[in-house]
Amino acid sequence: MSADSPTPGPDPAPKAAPGIVRRVLRRARDAAAEDLRTRAGAARDAARRAWSARPSPRRGIAIAFAAALVAAGAGGILWQARLPGRLPSALDWAALSALLERDARPGDAVAVAPAWAERARLAAPARVPVLAQARFDRAELTGVRRVWLVALPGAPGRASWLDAELDLIARAARPAERMALGRLEVQRFELAGPRVPLAFLPDLLARAEVRRGDQPCPAGADGAPACPGEPGPSVRRSVRQVEALPRPCLVAAPADAPLVISFPSVPLGSALAGHLGRAGDPPPPTTGALPARVALRVDEQEAGTVELPLAGWRAFRLDTARFAGSAREVELTLTAPAEAGALCLDAEALP
């Protein structure tokens, strides 16, 4: 072989026979299919055993109910554990008290949201009333010029907080001033059209004369009119619970005769508006609806009468337009059955 001739390379590998490849692939496929059939059979057998060992329907319901109770209990415990971190601290309430003591003025009131946040009554000064109600769109805010909305954003009941805020925004003369006191949020609303009464009759009780029927009720040792017989003192200025809310009113017990309350020199306007309800929440039990009657006399002239069922906190309105612009003697006569118990009556002269 000459030097110019090419060197022969290695011999090429022999090609696999197509039949061998097919047999290998077929065996692998058959093995995979057999493994899948084995696994499926084992799963079916396990499912059959589980189904055959299933509890009876009653036992299944009991197990599901127990699991639901455990889940609910765990959720409640977790919610309760997180709640203190969402509520205001004692320092937050103290800051609110200091703010109201410094800036509140006559004609102010505090509204709380949610309405169950009764601790605001301890924080608010005694001269500032607290309005604990869910909505304020139709609330009678007589004598209120500004409302301090004290909200607990992290407390349950956020929807009621937003409702109260929207109601007061609709009634405000200008945007509210907003401030944060820890976990409390405070907004002060100036009402666009405050209704200021000419007189609030429960506040005039000290100057009034009271009698039950024809018998006078002189002031007792505590200053409250004490009428002869039972149930003792007949009229006193107090705050009583009616329909789940505190109401400043005259607490009266007409009992066996009409109760007459005469107020000297009351400035009158367009109307005398008020409410009547059974004191206590819930009130003492009775059978059937109990009627009551409120009659108004001005300078010994009949000025109107209203009949009210003693259920809830009933509003009434008596026209006094013909006496507007003058101070007159006003006499209210309250008539109700003895089983009604103590009644809560308020009345105010509207301009």
Short mmCIF file of C-alpha atoms in Angstrom, two decimals:
data_model
loop_
_atom_site.label_atom_id
_atom_site.label_comp_id
_atom_site.label_asym_id
_atom_site.label_seq_id
_atom_site.Cartn_x
_atom_site.Cartn_y
_atom_site.Cartn_z
CA MET A 1 0.00 0.00 0.00
CA SER A 2 1.43 3.31 -1.06
CA ALA A 3 1.90 6.35 1.22
CA ASP A 4 -0.72 8.28 -0.74
CA SER A 5 -3.50 5.78 -0.18
CA PRO A 6 -6.03 6.62 2.67
CA THR A 7 -5.87 4.73 5.97
CA PRO A 8 -8.98 2.55 6.41
CA GLY A 9 -11.21 3.53 9.40
CA PRO A 10 -12.91 1.27 11.95
CA ASP A 11 -15.67 -0.93 10.75
CA PRO A 12 -19.24 0.56 11.38
CA ALA A 13 -21.31 -0.95 14.23
CA PRO A 14 -23.77 -3.46 13.04
CA LYS A 15 -27.34 -2.16 12.91
CA ALA A 16 -29.81 -3.61 15.46
CA ALA A 17 -32.41 -5.73 14.00
CA PRO A 18 -35.81 -3.95 13.90
CA GLY A 19 -37.47 -6.97 15.45
CA ILE A 20 -35.44 -6.73 18.67
CA VAL A 21 -36.42 -3.05 19.25
CA ARG A 22 -40.06 -3.83 18.76
CA ARG A 23 -39.89 -6.69 21.23
CA VAL A 24 -38.16 -4.51 23.86
CA LEU A 25 -40.73 -1.72 23.51
CA ARG A 26 -43.60 -4.20 23.64
CA ARG A 27 -42.25 -5.79 26.83
CA ALA A 28 -41.81 -2.36 28.50
CA ARG A 29 -45.33 -1.36 27.49
CA ASP A 30 -46.80 -4.60 28.76
CA ALA A 31 -44.94 -4.22 32.07
CA ALA A 32 -46.26 -0.66 32.53
CA ALA A 33 -49.80 -1.75 31.72
CA GLU A 34 -49.56 -4.65 34.15
CA ASP A 35 -48.27 -2.31 36.89
CA LEU A 36 -51.14 0.11 36.22
CA ARG A 37 -53.69 -2.73 36.39
CA THR A 38 -52.16 -3.90 39.67
CA ARG A 39 -52.33 -0.41 41.18
CA ALA A 40 -55.93 0.10 39.98
CA GLY A 41 -56.94 -3.26 41.43
CA ALA A 42 -55.34 -2.40 44.77
CA ALA A 43 -57.15 0.96 44.80
CA ARG A 44 -60.48 -0.75 44.05
CA ASP A 45 -59.89 -3.25 46.82
CA ALA A 46 -59.06 -0.46 49.28
CA ALA A 47 -62.17 1.46 48.23
CA ARG A 48 -64.34 -1.64 48.68
CA ARG A 49 -62.88 -2.26 52.15
CA ALA A 50 -63.41 1.42 53.13
CA TRP A 51 -66.98 1.36 51.82
CA SER A 52 -67.77 -1.87 53.62
CA ALA A 53 -66.36 -0.38 56.86
CA ARG A 54 -68.26 2.89 56.48
CA PRO A 55 -70.28 4.06 59.54
CA SER A 56 -74.05 3.92 59.56
CA PRO A 57 -75.91 7.08 58.39
CA ARG A 58 -76.69 8.06 61.99
CA ARG A 59 -73.07 7.56 63.04
CA GLY A 60 -71.88 9.53 60.00
CA ILE A 61 -74.16 12.44 60.86
CA ALA A 62 -72.94 12.34 64.45
CA ILE A 63 -69.30 12.37 63.32
CA ALA A 64 -69.94 15.27 60.93
CA PHE A 65 -71.77 17.19 63.68
CA ALA A 66 -68.92 16.60 66.13
CA ALA A 67 -66.38 17.76 63.55
CA ALA A 68 -68.42 20.90 62.91
CA LEU A 69 -68.60 21.61 66.65
CA VAL A 70 -64.85 21.19 67.01
CA ALA A 71 -64.24 23.53 64.05
CA ALA A 72 -66.69 26.12 65.41
CA GLY A 73 -65.17 25.92 68.89
CA ALA A 74 -61.65 26.32 67.55
CA GLY A 75 -62.77 29.27 65.45
CA GLY A 76 -64.48 30.87 68.44
CA ILE A 77 -61.44 30.44 70.65
CA LEU A 78 -59.22 31.94 67.96
CA TRP A 79 -61.63 34.87 67.44
CA GLN A 80 -61.81 35.49 71.20
CA ALA A 81 -58.03 35.37 71.51
CA ARG A 82 -57.62 38.00 68.80
CA LEU A 83 -60.43 40.29 70.03
CA PRO A 84 -58.53 42.17 72.79
CA GLY A 85 -55.98 43.31 70.24
CA ARG A 86 -58.77 44.90 68.18
CA LEU A 87 -60.53 46.75 71.00
CA PRO A 88 -59.52 50.09 72.56
CA SER A 89 -57.30 50.05 75.62
CA ALA A 90 -57.91 51.85 78.90
CA LEU A 91 -55.47 54.52 77.71
CA ASP A 92 -57.55 55.07 74.56
CA TRP A 93 -60.72 55.64 76.62
CA ALA A 94 -58.82 57.97 78.96
CA ALA A 95 -57.68 60.01 75.95
CA LEU A 96 -61.29 60.25 74.76
CA SER A 97 -62.39 61.42 78.19
CA ALA A 98 -59.72 64.13 78.23
CA LEU A 99 -60.67 65.26 74.72
CA LEU A 100 -64.37 65.58 75.54
CA GLU A 101 -63.67 67.24 78.86
CA ARG A 102 -61.59 69.86 77.06
CA ASP A 103 -63.55 70.47 73.85
CA ALA A 104 -67.19 69.48 74.45
CA ARG A 105 -69.62 72.36 74.88
CA PRO A 106 -73.36 72.77 75.52
CA GLY A 107 -75.38 71.24 72.69
CA ASP A 108 -72.86 68.42 72.10
CA ALA A 109 -73.66 64.70 72.21
CA VAL A 110 -71.62 61.53 71.81
CA ALA A 111 -72.70 58.80 69.38
CA VAL A 112 -71.07 55.39 69.62
CA ALA A 113 -70.65 52.84 66.86
CA PRO A 114 -71.25 49.97 67.28
CA ALA A 115 -74.14 50.89 69.55
CA TRP A 116 -73.16 48.30 72.17
CA ALA A 117 -69.95 50.19 73.08
CA GLU A 118 -71.42 51.34 76.39
CA ARG A 119 -68.02 52.13 77.89
CA ALA A 120 -68.30 55.51 76.16
CA ARG A 121 -70.74 56.50 78.93
CA LEU A 122 -67.92 56.24 81.45
CA ALA A 123 -65.55 58.25 79.25
CA ALA A 124 -68.00 61.05 78.41
CA PRO A 125 -68.44 63.90 80.92
CA ALA A 126 -71.76 63.87 82.80
CA ARG A 127 -72.91 66.99 80.94
CA VAL A 128 -72.59 65.30 77.52
CA PRO A 129 -75.39 62.84 76.61
CA VAL A 130 -74.48 59.56 74.90
CA LEU A 131 -76.58 58.39 71.94
CA ALA A 132 -76.41 54.59 71.66
CA GLN A 133 -78.44 53.73 68.55
CA ALA A 134 -77.66 52.00 65.30
CA ARG A 135 -78.89 54.64 62.83
CA PHE A 136 -79.12 58.43 62.90
CA ASP A 137 -80.88 59.20 59.62
CA ARG A 138 -84.25 59.66 61.38
CA ALA A 139 -83.07 60.09 64.95
CA GLU A 140 -84.64 62.96 66.89
CA LEU A 141 -81.54 64.89 67.91
CA THR A 142 -83.44 67.60 69.72
CA GLY A 143 -81.16 70.12 71.39
CA VAL A 144 -78.03 68.66 69.74
CA ARG A 145 -75.84 70.97 67.67
CA ARG A 146 -72.72 68.82 67.36
CA VAL A 147 -72.28 65.04 67.43
CA TRP A 148 -69.02 63.33 68.38
CA LEU A 149 -69.02 59.95 66.63
CA VAL A 150 -66.81 57.54 68.59
CA ALA A 151 -66.16 54.46 66.46
CA LEU A 152 -64.36 51.18 67.17
CA PRO A 153 -63.09 50.23 63.69
CA GLY A 154 -61.60 46.93 64.83
CA ALA A 155 -64.65 45.75 66.78
CA PRO A 156 -67.34 43.42 65.41
CA GLY A 157 -70.17 45.32 63.73
CA ARG A 158 -68.24 47.42 61.20
CA ALA A 159 -71.35 47.75 59.03
CA SER A 160 -73.22 49.59 61.79
CA TRP A 161 -70.25 51.93 62.22
CA LEU A 162 -70.35 52.83 58.53
CA ASP A 163 -74.15 53.31 58.65
CA ALA A 164 -73.85 55.74 61.57
CA GLU A 165 -71.09 57.67 59.81
CA LEU A 166 -73.05 57.98 56.56
CA ASP A 167 -76.18 59.10 58.43
CA LEU A 168 -74.28 61.87 60.22
CA ILE A 169 -72.46 62.94 57.04
CA ALA A 170 -75.87 63.45 55.42
CA ARG A 171 -77.01 65.65 58.31
CA ALA A 172 -73.77 67.62 58.75
CA ALA A 173 -73.21 71.23 57.71
CA ARG A 174 -69.54 70.64 56.77
CA PRO A 175 -67.03 67.77 56.55
CA ALA A 176 -66.25 66.19 59.89
CA GLU A 177 -62.97 66.54 61.72
CA ARG A 178 -61.40 63.09 62.05
CA MET A 179 -58.85 62.03 64.66
CA ALA A 180 -57.43 58.74 65.93
CA LEU A 181 -57.06 57.95 69.62
CA GLY A 182 -55.31 54.58 69.62
CA ARG A 183 -57.93 52.07 68.48
CA LEU A 184 -60.70 54.68 68.70
CA GLU A 185 -61.67 56.88 65.78
CA VAL A 186 -63.43 60.17 66.60
CA GLN A 187 -65.29 62.46 64.20
CA ARG A 188 -67.09 65.67 65.15
CA PHE A 189 -70.12 66.60 63.05
CA GLU A 190 -71.82 69.99 63.14
CA LEU A 191 -75.48 69.45 62.27
CA ALA A 192 -76.88 71.50 59.41
CA GLY A 193 -80.30 72.07 60.99
CA PRO A 194 -80.20 71.49 64.75
CA ARG A 195 -83.57 71.47 66.48
CA VAL A 196 -83.30 73.34 69.75
CA PRO A 197 -86.39 73.07 71.98
CA LEU A 198 -87.74 76.06 73.86
CA ALA A 199 -88.16 73.93 76.99
CA PHE A 200 -87.72 70.31 78.09
CA LEU A 201 -90.44 69.63 80.64
CA PRO A 202 -88.62 66.94 82.71
CA ASP A 203 -86.01 69.59 83.52
CA LEU A 204 -88.74 71.85 84.95
CA LEU A 205 -90.08 69.34 87.49
CA ALA A 206 -88.60 71.23 90.46
CA ARG A 207 -90.97 74.16 89.71
CA ALA A 208 -94.00 72.00 88.94
CA GLU A 209 -97.02 71.13 91.06
CA VAL A 210 -98.19 67.51 91.06
CA ARG A 211 -101.46 65.98 92.14
CA ARG A 212 -103.10 62.57 91.81
CA GLY A 213 -106.69 63.19 90.99
CA ASP A 214 -107.75 65.99 93.40
CA GLN A 215 -105.10 65.21 96.03
CA PRO A 216 -101.87 67.27 95.98
CA CYS A 217 -98.52 65.50 96.07
CA PRO A 218 -96.09 67.53 98.20
CA ALA A 219 -92.35 67.04 97.89
CA GLY A 220 -90.99 64.18 99.97
CA ALA A 221 -87.68 63.86 101.79
CA ASP A 222 -85.80 63.26 98.52
CA GLY A 223 -87.51 66.19 96.78
CA ALA A 224 -89.72 63.97 94.59
CA PRO A 225 -93.49 64.55 94.80
CA ALA A 226 -94.98 62.00 97.20
CA CYS A 227 -98.66 61.28 96.64
CA PRO A 228 -100.94 59.63 99.20
CA GLY A 229 -101.37 55.87 98.96
CA GLU A 230 -99.39 53.46 96.81
CA PRO A 231 -97.01 53.24 95.02
CA GLY A 232 -95.43 56.17 96.87
CA PRO A 233 -93.48 58.93 95.04
CA SER A 234 -95.37 59.54 91.81
CA VAL A 235 -93.10 61.67 89.65
CA ARG A 236 -89.33 62.04 89.47
CA ARG A 237 -86.79 63.18 86.89
CA SER A 238 -84.70 60.17 85.93
CA VAL A 239 -83.12 58.17 83.11
CA ARG A 240 -84.84 54.86 82.46
CA GLN A 241 -84.40 52.09 79.93
CA VAL A 242 -87.13 51.91 77.28
CA GLU A 243 -86.74 49.82 74.13
CA ALA A 244 -83.09 49.04 74.94
CA LEU A 245 -82.07 52.70 75.17
CA PRO A 246 -81.73 55.09 78.13
CA ARG A 247 -84.38 57.83 78.07
CA PRO A 248 -84.28 60.99 80.22
CA CYS A 249 -87.88 61.47 81.30
CA LEU A 250 -90.43 61.93 84.05
CA VAL A 251 -90.98 58.57 85.72
CA ALA A 252 -94.62 58.50 86.75
CA ALA A 253 -96.97 55.96 88.30
CA PRO A 254 -100.58 57.07 87.69
CA ALA A 255 -102.04 54.07 89.59
CA ASP A 256 -105.67 54.53 90.68
CA ALA A 257 -106.20 58.14 89.52
CA PRO A 258 -104.96 60.45 86.75
CA LEU A 259 -101.67 62.14 87.46
CA VAL A 260 -101.65 65.90 86.84
CA ILE A 261 -98.40 67.86 86.46
CA SER A 262 -98.62 71.67 86.21
CA PHE A 263 -95.61 73.65 84.93
CA PRO A 264 -95.71 77.41 85.41
CA SER A 265 -94.42 79.77 82.70
CA VAL A 266 -93.36 77.39 79.91
CA PRO A 267 -92.29 79.11 76.64
CA LEU A 268 -94.39 77.66 73.83
CA GLY A 269 -93.92 77.44 70.09
CA SER A 270 -95.47 75.41 67.29
CA ALA A 271 -96.03 72.17 69.19
CA LEU A 272 -95.47 70.13 72.32
CA ALA A 273 -93.81 66.88 71.27
CA GLY A 274 -92.97 63.93 73.47
CA HIS A 275 -92.85 60.19 74.06
CA LEU A 276 -94.42 57.70 76.42
CA GLY A 277 -93.41 54.17 77.29
CA ARG A 278 -93.25 51.67 80.13
CA ALA A 279 -90.08 52.06 82.18
CA GLY A 280 -87.81 49.05 82.28
CA ASP A 281 -86.41 46.84 79.57
CA PRO A 282 -88.13 44.51 79.26
CA PRO A 283 -91.12 46.09 81.01
CA PRO A 284 -93.06 44.12 83.62
CA PRO A 285 -95.21 41.40 82.03
CA THR A 286 -98.92 42.08 81.46
CA THR A 287 -101.74 40.46 79.56
CA GLY A 288 -103.09 42.33 76.56
CA ALA A 289 -102.40 45.84 75.28
CA LEU A 290 -102.57 48.63 77.84
CA PRO A 291 -103.91 52.05 76.81
CA ALA A 292 -102.71 55.41 78.09
CA ARG A 293 -103.94 58.97 77.64
CA VAL A 294 -102.02 62.25 77.68
CA ALA A 295 -104.06 65.46 77.88
CA LEU A 296 -102.71 69.00 77.55
CA ARG A 297 -104.14 72.18 79.02
CA VAL A 298 -102.64 75.61 78.46
CA ASP A 299 -103.79 78.40 80.82
CA GLU A 300 -106.71 76.15 81.79
CA GLN A 301 -107.75 75.76 78.15
CA GLU A 302 -108.02 72.34 76.54
CA ALA A 303 -105.19 72.13 74.00
CA GLY A 304 -105.28 68.51 72.88
CA THR A 305 -105.44 64.85 73.86
CA VAL A 306 -103.69 61.79 72.53
CA GLU A 307 -104.40 58.08 73.13
CA LEU A 308 -101.34 55.81 73.08
CA PRO A 309 -100.88 52.04 73.43
CA LEU A 310 -98.26 51.22 76.03
CA ALA A 311 -96.01 49.27 73.69
CA GLY A 312 -92.52 50.54 72.95
CA TRP A 313 -91.51 54.20 72.96
CA ARG A 314 -94.54 55.97 71.50
CA ALA A 315 -94.24 59.50 70.09
CA PHE A 316 -96.96 62.14 70.28
CA ARG A 317 -97.33 65.74 69.11
CA LEU A 318 -99.87 68.31 70.29
CA ASP A 319 -100.36 71.60 68.46
CA THR A 320 -99.65 74.80 70.42
CA ALA A 321 -99.27 77.26 67.53
CA ARG A 322 -101.98 79.57 68.87
CA PHE A 323 -99.90 80.08 72.02
CA ALA A 324 -96.57 80.54 70.22
CA GLY A 325 -94.28 83.33 71.33
CA SER A 326 -95.45 83.47 74.93
CA ALA A 327 -94.82 81.72 78.24
CA ARG A 328 -97.92 79.94 79.55
CA GLU A 329 -98.96 77.56 82.30
CA VAL A 330 -98.84 74.03 80.93
CA GLU A 331 -100.71 71.14 82.55
CA LEU A 332 -100.16 67.51 81.52
CA THR A 333 -102.61 64.84 82.67
CA LEU A 334 -101.44 61.24 82.42
CA THR A 335 -104.03 58.46 82.70
CA ALA A 336 -103.12 54.76 82.60
CA PRO A 337 -104.20 51.52 84.33
CA ALA A 338 -102.46 50.57 87.57
CA GLU A 339 -101.02 47.36 86.09
CA ALA A 340 -98.99 49.44 83.63
CA GLY A 341 -96.49 50.20 86.41
CA ALA A 342 -94.02 53.04 86.13
CA LEU A 343 -94.21 55.07 82.93
CA CYS A 344 -91.52 57.15 81.24
CA LEU A 345 -92.85 60.46 79.85
CA ASP A 346 -90.93 63.22 78.11
CA ALA A 347 -92.18 66.39 76.42
CA GLU A 348 -90.55 69.44 74.87
CA ALA A 349 -91.80 72.72 73.47
CA LEU A 350 -90.73 73.08 69.85
CA PRO A 351 -90.13 76.49 68.21
#
